[in-house]
mmCIF file of C-alpha atoms in Angstrom:
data_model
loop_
_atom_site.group_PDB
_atom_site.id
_atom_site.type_symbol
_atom_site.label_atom_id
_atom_site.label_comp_id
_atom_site.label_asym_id
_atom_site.label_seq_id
_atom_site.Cartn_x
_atom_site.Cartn_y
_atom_site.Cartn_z
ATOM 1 C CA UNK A 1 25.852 18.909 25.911
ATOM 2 C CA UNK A 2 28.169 18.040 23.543
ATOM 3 C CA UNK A 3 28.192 13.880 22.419
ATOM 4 C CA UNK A 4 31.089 12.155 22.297
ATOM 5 C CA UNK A 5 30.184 8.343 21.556
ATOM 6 C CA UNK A 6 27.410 7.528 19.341
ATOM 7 C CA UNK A 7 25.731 5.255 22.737
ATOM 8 C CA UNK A 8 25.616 8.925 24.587
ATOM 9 C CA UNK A 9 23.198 9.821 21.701
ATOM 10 C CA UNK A 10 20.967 6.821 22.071
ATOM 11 C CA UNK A 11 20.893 7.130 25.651
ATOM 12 C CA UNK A 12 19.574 10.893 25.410
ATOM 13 C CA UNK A 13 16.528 9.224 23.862
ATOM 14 C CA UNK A 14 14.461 7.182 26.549
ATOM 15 C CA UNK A 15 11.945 4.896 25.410
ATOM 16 C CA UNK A 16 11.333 2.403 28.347
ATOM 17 C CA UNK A 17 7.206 3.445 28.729
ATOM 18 C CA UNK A 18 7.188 2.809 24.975
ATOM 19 C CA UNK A 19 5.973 -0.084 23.166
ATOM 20 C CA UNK A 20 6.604 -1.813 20.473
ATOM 21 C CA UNK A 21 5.310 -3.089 17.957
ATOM 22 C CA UNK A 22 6.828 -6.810 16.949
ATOM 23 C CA UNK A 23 4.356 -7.379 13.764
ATOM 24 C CA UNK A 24 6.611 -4.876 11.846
ATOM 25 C CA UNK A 25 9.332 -6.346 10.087
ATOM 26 C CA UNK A 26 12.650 -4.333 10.067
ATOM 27 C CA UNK A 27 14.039 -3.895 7.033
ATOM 28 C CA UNK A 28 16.588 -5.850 5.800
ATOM 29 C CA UNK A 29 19.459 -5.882 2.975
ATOM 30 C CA UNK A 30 21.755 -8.905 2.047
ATOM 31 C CA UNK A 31 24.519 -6.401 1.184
ATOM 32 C CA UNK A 32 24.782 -4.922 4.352
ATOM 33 C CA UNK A 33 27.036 -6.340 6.928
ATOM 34 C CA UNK A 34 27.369 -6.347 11.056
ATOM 35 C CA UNK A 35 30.781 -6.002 13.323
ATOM 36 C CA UNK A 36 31.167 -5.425 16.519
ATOM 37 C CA UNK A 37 31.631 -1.929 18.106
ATOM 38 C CA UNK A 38 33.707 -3.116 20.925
ATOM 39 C CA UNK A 39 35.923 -5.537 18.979
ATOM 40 C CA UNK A 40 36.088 -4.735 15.451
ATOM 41 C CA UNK A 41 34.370 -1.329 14.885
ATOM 42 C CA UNK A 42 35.217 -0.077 10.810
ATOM 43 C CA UNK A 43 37.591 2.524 10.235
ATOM 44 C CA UNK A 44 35.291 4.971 8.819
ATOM 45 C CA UNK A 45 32.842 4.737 11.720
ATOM 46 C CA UNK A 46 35.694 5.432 14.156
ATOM 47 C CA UNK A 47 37.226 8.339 12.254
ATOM 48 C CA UNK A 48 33.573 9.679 12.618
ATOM 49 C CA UNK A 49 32.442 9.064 15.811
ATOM 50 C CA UNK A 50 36.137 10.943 16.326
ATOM 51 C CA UNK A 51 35.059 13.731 14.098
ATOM 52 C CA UNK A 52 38.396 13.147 12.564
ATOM 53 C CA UNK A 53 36.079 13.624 8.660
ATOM 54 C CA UNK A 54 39.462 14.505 7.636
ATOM 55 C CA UNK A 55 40.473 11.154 7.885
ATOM 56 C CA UNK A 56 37.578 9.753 6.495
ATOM 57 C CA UNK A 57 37.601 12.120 3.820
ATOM 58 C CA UNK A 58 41.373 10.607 2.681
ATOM 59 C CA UNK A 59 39.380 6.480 3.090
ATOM 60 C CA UNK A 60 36.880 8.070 0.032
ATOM 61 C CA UNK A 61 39.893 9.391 -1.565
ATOM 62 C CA UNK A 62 42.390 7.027 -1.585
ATOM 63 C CA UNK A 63 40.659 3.401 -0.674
ATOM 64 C CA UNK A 64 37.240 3.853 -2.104
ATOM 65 C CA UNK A 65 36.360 0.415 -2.297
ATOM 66 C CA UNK A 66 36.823 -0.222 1.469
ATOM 67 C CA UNK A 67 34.875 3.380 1.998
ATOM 68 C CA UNK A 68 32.226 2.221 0.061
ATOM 69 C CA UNK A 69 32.204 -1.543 1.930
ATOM 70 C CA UNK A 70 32.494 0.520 5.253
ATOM 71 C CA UNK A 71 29.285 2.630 4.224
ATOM 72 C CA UNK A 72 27.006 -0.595 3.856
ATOM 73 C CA UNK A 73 28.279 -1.948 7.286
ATOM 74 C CA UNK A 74 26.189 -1.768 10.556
ATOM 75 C CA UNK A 75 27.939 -1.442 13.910
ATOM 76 C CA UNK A 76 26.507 -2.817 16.780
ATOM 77 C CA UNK A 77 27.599 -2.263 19.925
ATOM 78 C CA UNK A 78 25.992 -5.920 22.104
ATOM 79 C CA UNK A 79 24.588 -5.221 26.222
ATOM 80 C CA UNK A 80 26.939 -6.384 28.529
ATOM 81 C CA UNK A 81 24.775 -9.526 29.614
ATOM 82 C CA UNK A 82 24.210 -12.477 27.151
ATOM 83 C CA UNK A 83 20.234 -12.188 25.437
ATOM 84 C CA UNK A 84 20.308 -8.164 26.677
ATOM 85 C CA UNK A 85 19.453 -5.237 23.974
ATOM 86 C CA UNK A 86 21.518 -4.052 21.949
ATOM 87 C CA UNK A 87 23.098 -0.413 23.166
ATOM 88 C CA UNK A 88 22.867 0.882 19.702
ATOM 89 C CA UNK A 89 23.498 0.183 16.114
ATOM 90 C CA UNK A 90 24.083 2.431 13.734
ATOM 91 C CA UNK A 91 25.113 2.763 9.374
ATOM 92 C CA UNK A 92 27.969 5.255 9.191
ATOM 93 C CA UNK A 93 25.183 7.728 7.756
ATOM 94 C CA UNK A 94 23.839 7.722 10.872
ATOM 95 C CA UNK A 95 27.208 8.672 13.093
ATOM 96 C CA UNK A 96 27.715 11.172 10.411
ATOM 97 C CA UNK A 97 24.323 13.117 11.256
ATOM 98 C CA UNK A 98 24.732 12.822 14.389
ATOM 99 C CA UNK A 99 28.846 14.011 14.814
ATOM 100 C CA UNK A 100 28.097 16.613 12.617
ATOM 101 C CA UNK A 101 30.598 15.605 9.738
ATOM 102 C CA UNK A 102 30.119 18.418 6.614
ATOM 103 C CA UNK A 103 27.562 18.130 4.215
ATOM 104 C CA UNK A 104 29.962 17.081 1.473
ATOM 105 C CA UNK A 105 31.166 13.888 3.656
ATOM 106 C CA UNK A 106 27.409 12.735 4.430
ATOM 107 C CA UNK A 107 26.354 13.255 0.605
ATOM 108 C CA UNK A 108 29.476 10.750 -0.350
ATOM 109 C CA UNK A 109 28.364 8.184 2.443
ATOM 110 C CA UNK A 110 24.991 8.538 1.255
ATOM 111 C CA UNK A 111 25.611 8.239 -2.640
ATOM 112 C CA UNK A 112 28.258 5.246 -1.312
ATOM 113 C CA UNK A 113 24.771 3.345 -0.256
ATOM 114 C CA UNK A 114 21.748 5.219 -0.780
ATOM 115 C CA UNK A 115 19.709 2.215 0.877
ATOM 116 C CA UNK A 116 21.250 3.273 4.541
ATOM 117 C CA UNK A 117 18.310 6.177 4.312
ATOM 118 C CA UNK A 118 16.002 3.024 5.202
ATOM 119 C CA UNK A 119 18.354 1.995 8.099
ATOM 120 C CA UNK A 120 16.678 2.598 11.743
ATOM 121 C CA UNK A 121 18.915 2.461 14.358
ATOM 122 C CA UNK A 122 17.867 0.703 17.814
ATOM 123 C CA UNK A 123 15.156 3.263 18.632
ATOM 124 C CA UNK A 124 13.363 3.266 15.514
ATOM 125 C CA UNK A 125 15.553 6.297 14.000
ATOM 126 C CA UNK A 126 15.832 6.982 10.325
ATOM 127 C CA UNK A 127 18.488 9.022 9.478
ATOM 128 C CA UNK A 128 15.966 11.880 8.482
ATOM 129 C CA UNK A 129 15.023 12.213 12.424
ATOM 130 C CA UNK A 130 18.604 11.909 13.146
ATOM 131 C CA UNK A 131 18.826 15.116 10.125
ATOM 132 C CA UNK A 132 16.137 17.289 11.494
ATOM 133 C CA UNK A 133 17.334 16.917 15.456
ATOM 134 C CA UNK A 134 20.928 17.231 14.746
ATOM 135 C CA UNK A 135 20.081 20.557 12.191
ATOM 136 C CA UNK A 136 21.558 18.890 9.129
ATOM 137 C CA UNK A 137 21.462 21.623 6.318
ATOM 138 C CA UNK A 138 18.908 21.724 3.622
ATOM 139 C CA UNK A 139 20.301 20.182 0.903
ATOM 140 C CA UNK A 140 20.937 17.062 3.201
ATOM 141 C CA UNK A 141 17.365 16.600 4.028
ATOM 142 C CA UNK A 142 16.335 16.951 0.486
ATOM 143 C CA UNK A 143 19.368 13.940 -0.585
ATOM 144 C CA UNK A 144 17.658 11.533 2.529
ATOM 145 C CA UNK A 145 13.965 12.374 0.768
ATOM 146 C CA UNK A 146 15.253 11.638 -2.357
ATOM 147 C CA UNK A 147 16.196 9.000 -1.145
ATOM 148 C CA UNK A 148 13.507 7.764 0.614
ATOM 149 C CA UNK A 149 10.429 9.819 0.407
ATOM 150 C CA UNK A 150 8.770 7.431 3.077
ATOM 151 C CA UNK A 151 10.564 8.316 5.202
ATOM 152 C CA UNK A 152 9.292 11.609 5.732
ATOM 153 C CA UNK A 153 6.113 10.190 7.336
ATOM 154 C CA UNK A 154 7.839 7.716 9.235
ATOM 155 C CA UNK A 155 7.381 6.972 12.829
ATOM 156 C CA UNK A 156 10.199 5.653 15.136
ATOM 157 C CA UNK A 157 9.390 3.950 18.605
ATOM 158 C CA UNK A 158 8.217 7.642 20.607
ATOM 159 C CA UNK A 159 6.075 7.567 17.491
ATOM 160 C CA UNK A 160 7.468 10.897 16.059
ATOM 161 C CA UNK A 161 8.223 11.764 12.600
ATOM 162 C CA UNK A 162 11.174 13.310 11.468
ATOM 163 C CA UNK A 163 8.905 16.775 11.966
ATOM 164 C CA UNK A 164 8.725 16.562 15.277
ATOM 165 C CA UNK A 165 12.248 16.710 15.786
ATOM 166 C CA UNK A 166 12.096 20.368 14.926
ATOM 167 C CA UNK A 167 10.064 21.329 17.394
ATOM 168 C CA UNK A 168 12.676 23.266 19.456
ATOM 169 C CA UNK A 169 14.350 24.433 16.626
ATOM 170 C CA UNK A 170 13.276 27.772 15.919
ATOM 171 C CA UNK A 171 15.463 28.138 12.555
ATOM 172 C CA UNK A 172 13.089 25.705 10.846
ATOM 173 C CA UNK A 173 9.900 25.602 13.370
ATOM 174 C CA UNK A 174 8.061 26.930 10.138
ATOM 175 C CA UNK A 175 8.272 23.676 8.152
ATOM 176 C CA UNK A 176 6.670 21.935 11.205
ATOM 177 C CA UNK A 177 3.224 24.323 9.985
ATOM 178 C CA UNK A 178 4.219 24.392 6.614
ATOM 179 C CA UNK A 179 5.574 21.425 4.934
ATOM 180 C CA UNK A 180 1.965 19.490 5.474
ATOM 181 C CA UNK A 181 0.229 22.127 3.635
ATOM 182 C CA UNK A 182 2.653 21.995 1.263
ATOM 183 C CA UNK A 183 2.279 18.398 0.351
ATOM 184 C CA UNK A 184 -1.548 17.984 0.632
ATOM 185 C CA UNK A 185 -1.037 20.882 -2.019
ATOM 186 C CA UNK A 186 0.907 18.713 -3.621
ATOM 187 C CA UNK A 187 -1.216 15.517 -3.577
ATOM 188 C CA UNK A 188 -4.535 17.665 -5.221
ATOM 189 C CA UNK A 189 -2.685 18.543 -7.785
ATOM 190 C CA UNK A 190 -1.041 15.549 -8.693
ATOM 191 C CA UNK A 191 -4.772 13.503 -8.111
ATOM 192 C CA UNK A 192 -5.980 16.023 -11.006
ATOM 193 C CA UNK A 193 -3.321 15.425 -13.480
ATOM 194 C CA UNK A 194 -3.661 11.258 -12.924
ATOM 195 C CA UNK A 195 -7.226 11.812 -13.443
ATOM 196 C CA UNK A 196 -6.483 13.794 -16.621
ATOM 197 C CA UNK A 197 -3.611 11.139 -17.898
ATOM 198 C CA UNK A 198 -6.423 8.397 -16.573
ATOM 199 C CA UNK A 199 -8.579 9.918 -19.022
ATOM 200 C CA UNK A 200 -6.343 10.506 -22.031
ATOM 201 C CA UNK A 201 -5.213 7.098 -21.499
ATOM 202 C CA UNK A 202 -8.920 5.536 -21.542
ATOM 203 C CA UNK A 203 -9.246 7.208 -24.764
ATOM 204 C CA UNK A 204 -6.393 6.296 -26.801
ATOM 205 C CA UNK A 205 -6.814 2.259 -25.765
ATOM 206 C CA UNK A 206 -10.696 3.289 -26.859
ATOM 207 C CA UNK A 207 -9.784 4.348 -30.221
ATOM 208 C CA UNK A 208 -6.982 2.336 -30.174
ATOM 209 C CA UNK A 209 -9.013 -1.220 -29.840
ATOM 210 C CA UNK A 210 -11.614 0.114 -32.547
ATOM 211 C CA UNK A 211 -8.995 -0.483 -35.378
ATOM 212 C CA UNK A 212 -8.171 -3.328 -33.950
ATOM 213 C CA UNK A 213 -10.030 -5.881 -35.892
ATOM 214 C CA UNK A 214 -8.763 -9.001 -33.782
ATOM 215 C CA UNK A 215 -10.468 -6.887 -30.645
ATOM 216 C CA UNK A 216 -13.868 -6.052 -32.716
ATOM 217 C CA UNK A 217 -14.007 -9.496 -33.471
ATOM 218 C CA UNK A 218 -13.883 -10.638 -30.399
ATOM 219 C CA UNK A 219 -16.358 -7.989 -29.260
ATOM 220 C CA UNK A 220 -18.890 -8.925 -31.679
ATOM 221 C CA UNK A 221 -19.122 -12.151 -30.870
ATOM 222 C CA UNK A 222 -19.282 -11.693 -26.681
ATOM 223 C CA UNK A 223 -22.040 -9.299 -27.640
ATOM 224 C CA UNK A 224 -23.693 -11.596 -29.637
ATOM 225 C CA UNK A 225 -23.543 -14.505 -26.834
ATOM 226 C CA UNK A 226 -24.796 -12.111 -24.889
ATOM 227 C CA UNK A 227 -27.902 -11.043 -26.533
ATOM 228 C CA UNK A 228 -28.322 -14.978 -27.768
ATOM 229 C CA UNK A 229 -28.451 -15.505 -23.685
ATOM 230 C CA UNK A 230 -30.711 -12.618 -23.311
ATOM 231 C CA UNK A 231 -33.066 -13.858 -26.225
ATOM 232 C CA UNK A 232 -33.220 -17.549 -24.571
ATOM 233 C CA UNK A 233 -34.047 -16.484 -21.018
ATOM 234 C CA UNK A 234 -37.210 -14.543 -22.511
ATOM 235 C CA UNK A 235 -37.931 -17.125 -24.887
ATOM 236 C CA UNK A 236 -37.994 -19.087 -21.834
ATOM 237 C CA UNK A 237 -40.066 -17.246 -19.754
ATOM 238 C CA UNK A 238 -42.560 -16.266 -22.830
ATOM 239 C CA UNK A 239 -42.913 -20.182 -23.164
ATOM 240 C CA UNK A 240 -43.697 -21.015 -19.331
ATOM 241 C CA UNK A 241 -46.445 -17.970 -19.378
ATOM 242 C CA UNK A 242 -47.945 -19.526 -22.524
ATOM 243 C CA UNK A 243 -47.945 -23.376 -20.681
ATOM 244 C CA UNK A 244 -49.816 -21.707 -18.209
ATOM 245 C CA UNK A 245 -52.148 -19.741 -19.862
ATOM 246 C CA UNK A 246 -53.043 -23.055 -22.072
ATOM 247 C CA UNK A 247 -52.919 -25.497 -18.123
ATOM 248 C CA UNK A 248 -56.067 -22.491 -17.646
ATOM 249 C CA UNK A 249 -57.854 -22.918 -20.613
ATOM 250 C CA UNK A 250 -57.838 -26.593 -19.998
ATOM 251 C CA UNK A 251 -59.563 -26.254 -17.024
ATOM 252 C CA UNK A 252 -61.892 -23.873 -18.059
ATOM 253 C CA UNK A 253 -63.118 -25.914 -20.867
ATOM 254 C CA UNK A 254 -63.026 -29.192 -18.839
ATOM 255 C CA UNK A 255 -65.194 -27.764 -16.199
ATOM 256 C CA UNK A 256 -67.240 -26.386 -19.298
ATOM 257 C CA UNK A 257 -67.431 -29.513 -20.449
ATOM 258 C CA UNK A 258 -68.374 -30.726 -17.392
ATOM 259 C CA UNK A 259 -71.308 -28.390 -16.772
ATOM 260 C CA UNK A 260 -72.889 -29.252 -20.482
ATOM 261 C CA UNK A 261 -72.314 -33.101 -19.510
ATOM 262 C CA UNK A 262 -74.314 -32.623 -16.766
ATOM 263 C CA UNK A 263 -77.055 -30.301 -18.055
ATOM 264 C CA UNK A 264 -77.545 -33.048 -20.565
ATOM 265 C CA UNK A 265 -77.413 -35.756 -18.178
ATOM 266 C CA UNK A 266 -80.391 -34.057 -16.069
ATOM 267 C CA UNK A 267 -82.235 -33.443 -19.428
ATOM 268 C CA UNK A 268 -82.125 -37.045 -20.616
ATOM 269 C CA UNK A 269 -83.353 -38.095 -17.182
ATOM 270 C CA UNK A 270 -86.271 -35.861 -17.646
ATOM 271 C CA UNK A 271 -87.093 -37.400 -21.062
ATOM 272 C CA UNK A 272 -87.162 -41.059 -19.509
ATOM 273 C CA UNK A 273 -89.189 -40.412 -16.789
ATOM 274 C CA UNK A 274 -91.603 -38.060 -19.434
ATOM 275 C CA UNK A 275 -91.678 -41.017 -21.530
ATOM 276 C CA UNK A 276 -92.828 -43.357 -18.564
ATOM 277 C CA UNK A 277 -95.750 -41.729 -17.672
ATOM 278 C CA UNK A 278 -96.699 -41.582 -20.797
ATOM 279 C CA UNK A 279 -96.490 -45.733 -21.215
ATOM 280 C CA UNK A 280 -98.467 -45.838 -18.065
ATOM 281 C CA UNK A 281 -101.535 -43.230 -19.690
#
């Protein structure tokens, strides 16, 4: 079925059993500005939502600056009751995925504001899932990755990815098995050169501080503090087993003592009592 209105594409994509999630911040630009689809929709979105890309062709031609304004301005088209959702909103990028305007005419709107690849419309759209489900060529999808390479892996509110709007697309089903393989590929090989660069790196700052004499400085002496610590805490424990050693000998030679005291004592009693028996003989 063929869409006529950009709402008749949002309402082909039901999302009422689907939460979401109000933690995430959408993003946002200052540049950007907002205008109402059923008062004031822009010119260019019009003449694309028309497929009249002729039209919109002559705005990039001949009144660039308003083209390029047009590119960076959402339309929003309000519910009918005050405090309802919005119907939809949509970047111009967007209506020109979705209306099918030629390659040539989304690459201008696209270079015209090359943030609107981070734009999500009211159901969590990029315009890469708008790409892949409205069969945008090749050369598109690669401009929206350039783009914004996020957005490959993002999710919008079904929770799908771009990738799984290719799913009934038998032209490019492959990339659904693919593309993955492809980029874990990718990621080894690029985790192998950082680790070499890592590496290369570590050793030029290594050789690099050595003639530094500021750095060796500086090096000595936390080494030296270090060692000085080292040194005190031993010094420290060396004395405390040597206090203790000498607390033991103490004791041993005051019991010592003690015992020769008392051997003494016991031997000058003897001696007195010896020498009264012999005053009484």
């Amino acid at each position: 079925e063929k869409i006529v209105t950009y709402e008749q594409s949002v309402a082909a994509f039901a999302t009422s059993a689907v939460p979401v999630n109000k933690d995430k911040k959408e993003w946002f630009d200052p540049e950007a500005s907002e205008v109402d689809y059923d008062k004031n929709p822009t010119d260019l979105f019009q003449a694309l939502e028309a497929r009249q890309f002729s039209y919109a062709e002559e705005m990039f031609k001949q009144v660039n600056n308003q083209f390029t304004k047009e590119c960076k301005t959402w339309v929003v088209a309000r519910g009918q009751k005050k405090g309802s959702q919005l119907r939809f909103r949509a970047l111009p990028l967007h209506a020109a995925l979705v209306f099918g305007a030629p390659g040539d005419m989304v690459t201008v709107i696209l270079n015209a504001y090359p943030k609107a690849s981070r734009g999500r419309d009211v159901k969590g759209r990029l315009p890469i899932h708008l790409a892949m489900e409205h069969n945008a060529s090749e050369e598109i999808m690669v401009a929206l990755i350039e783009a914004f390479p996020k957005g490959f892996f993002a999710l919008d509110k079904k929770e799908m990815t771009p990738l799984d709007y290719i799913n009934g697309n038998m032209d490019r089903k492959y990339m659904k098995k693919y593309i993955p393989m492809l980029m874990a590929a990718n990621v080894d090989d690029e985790r192998i050169r950082w680790e070499v660069e890592k590496d290369d790196a570590l050793a030029k700052q290594r050789v690099a501080l050595k003639n530094d004499p500021v750095y060796m400085a500086d090096v000595v002496e936390q080494v030296t503090a270090e060692m000085e610590t080292t040194y005190a805490k031993k010094m420290g424990m060396l004395e405390g087993n040597y206090q203790k050693e000498i607390q033991l000998l103490n004791k041993r030679h005051d019991g010592e003592t003690q015992a020769l005291l008392e051997g003494f004592e016991v031997k000058l009693n003897f001696e007195r009592k010896l020498n009264k028996l012999k005053g009484k003989a």
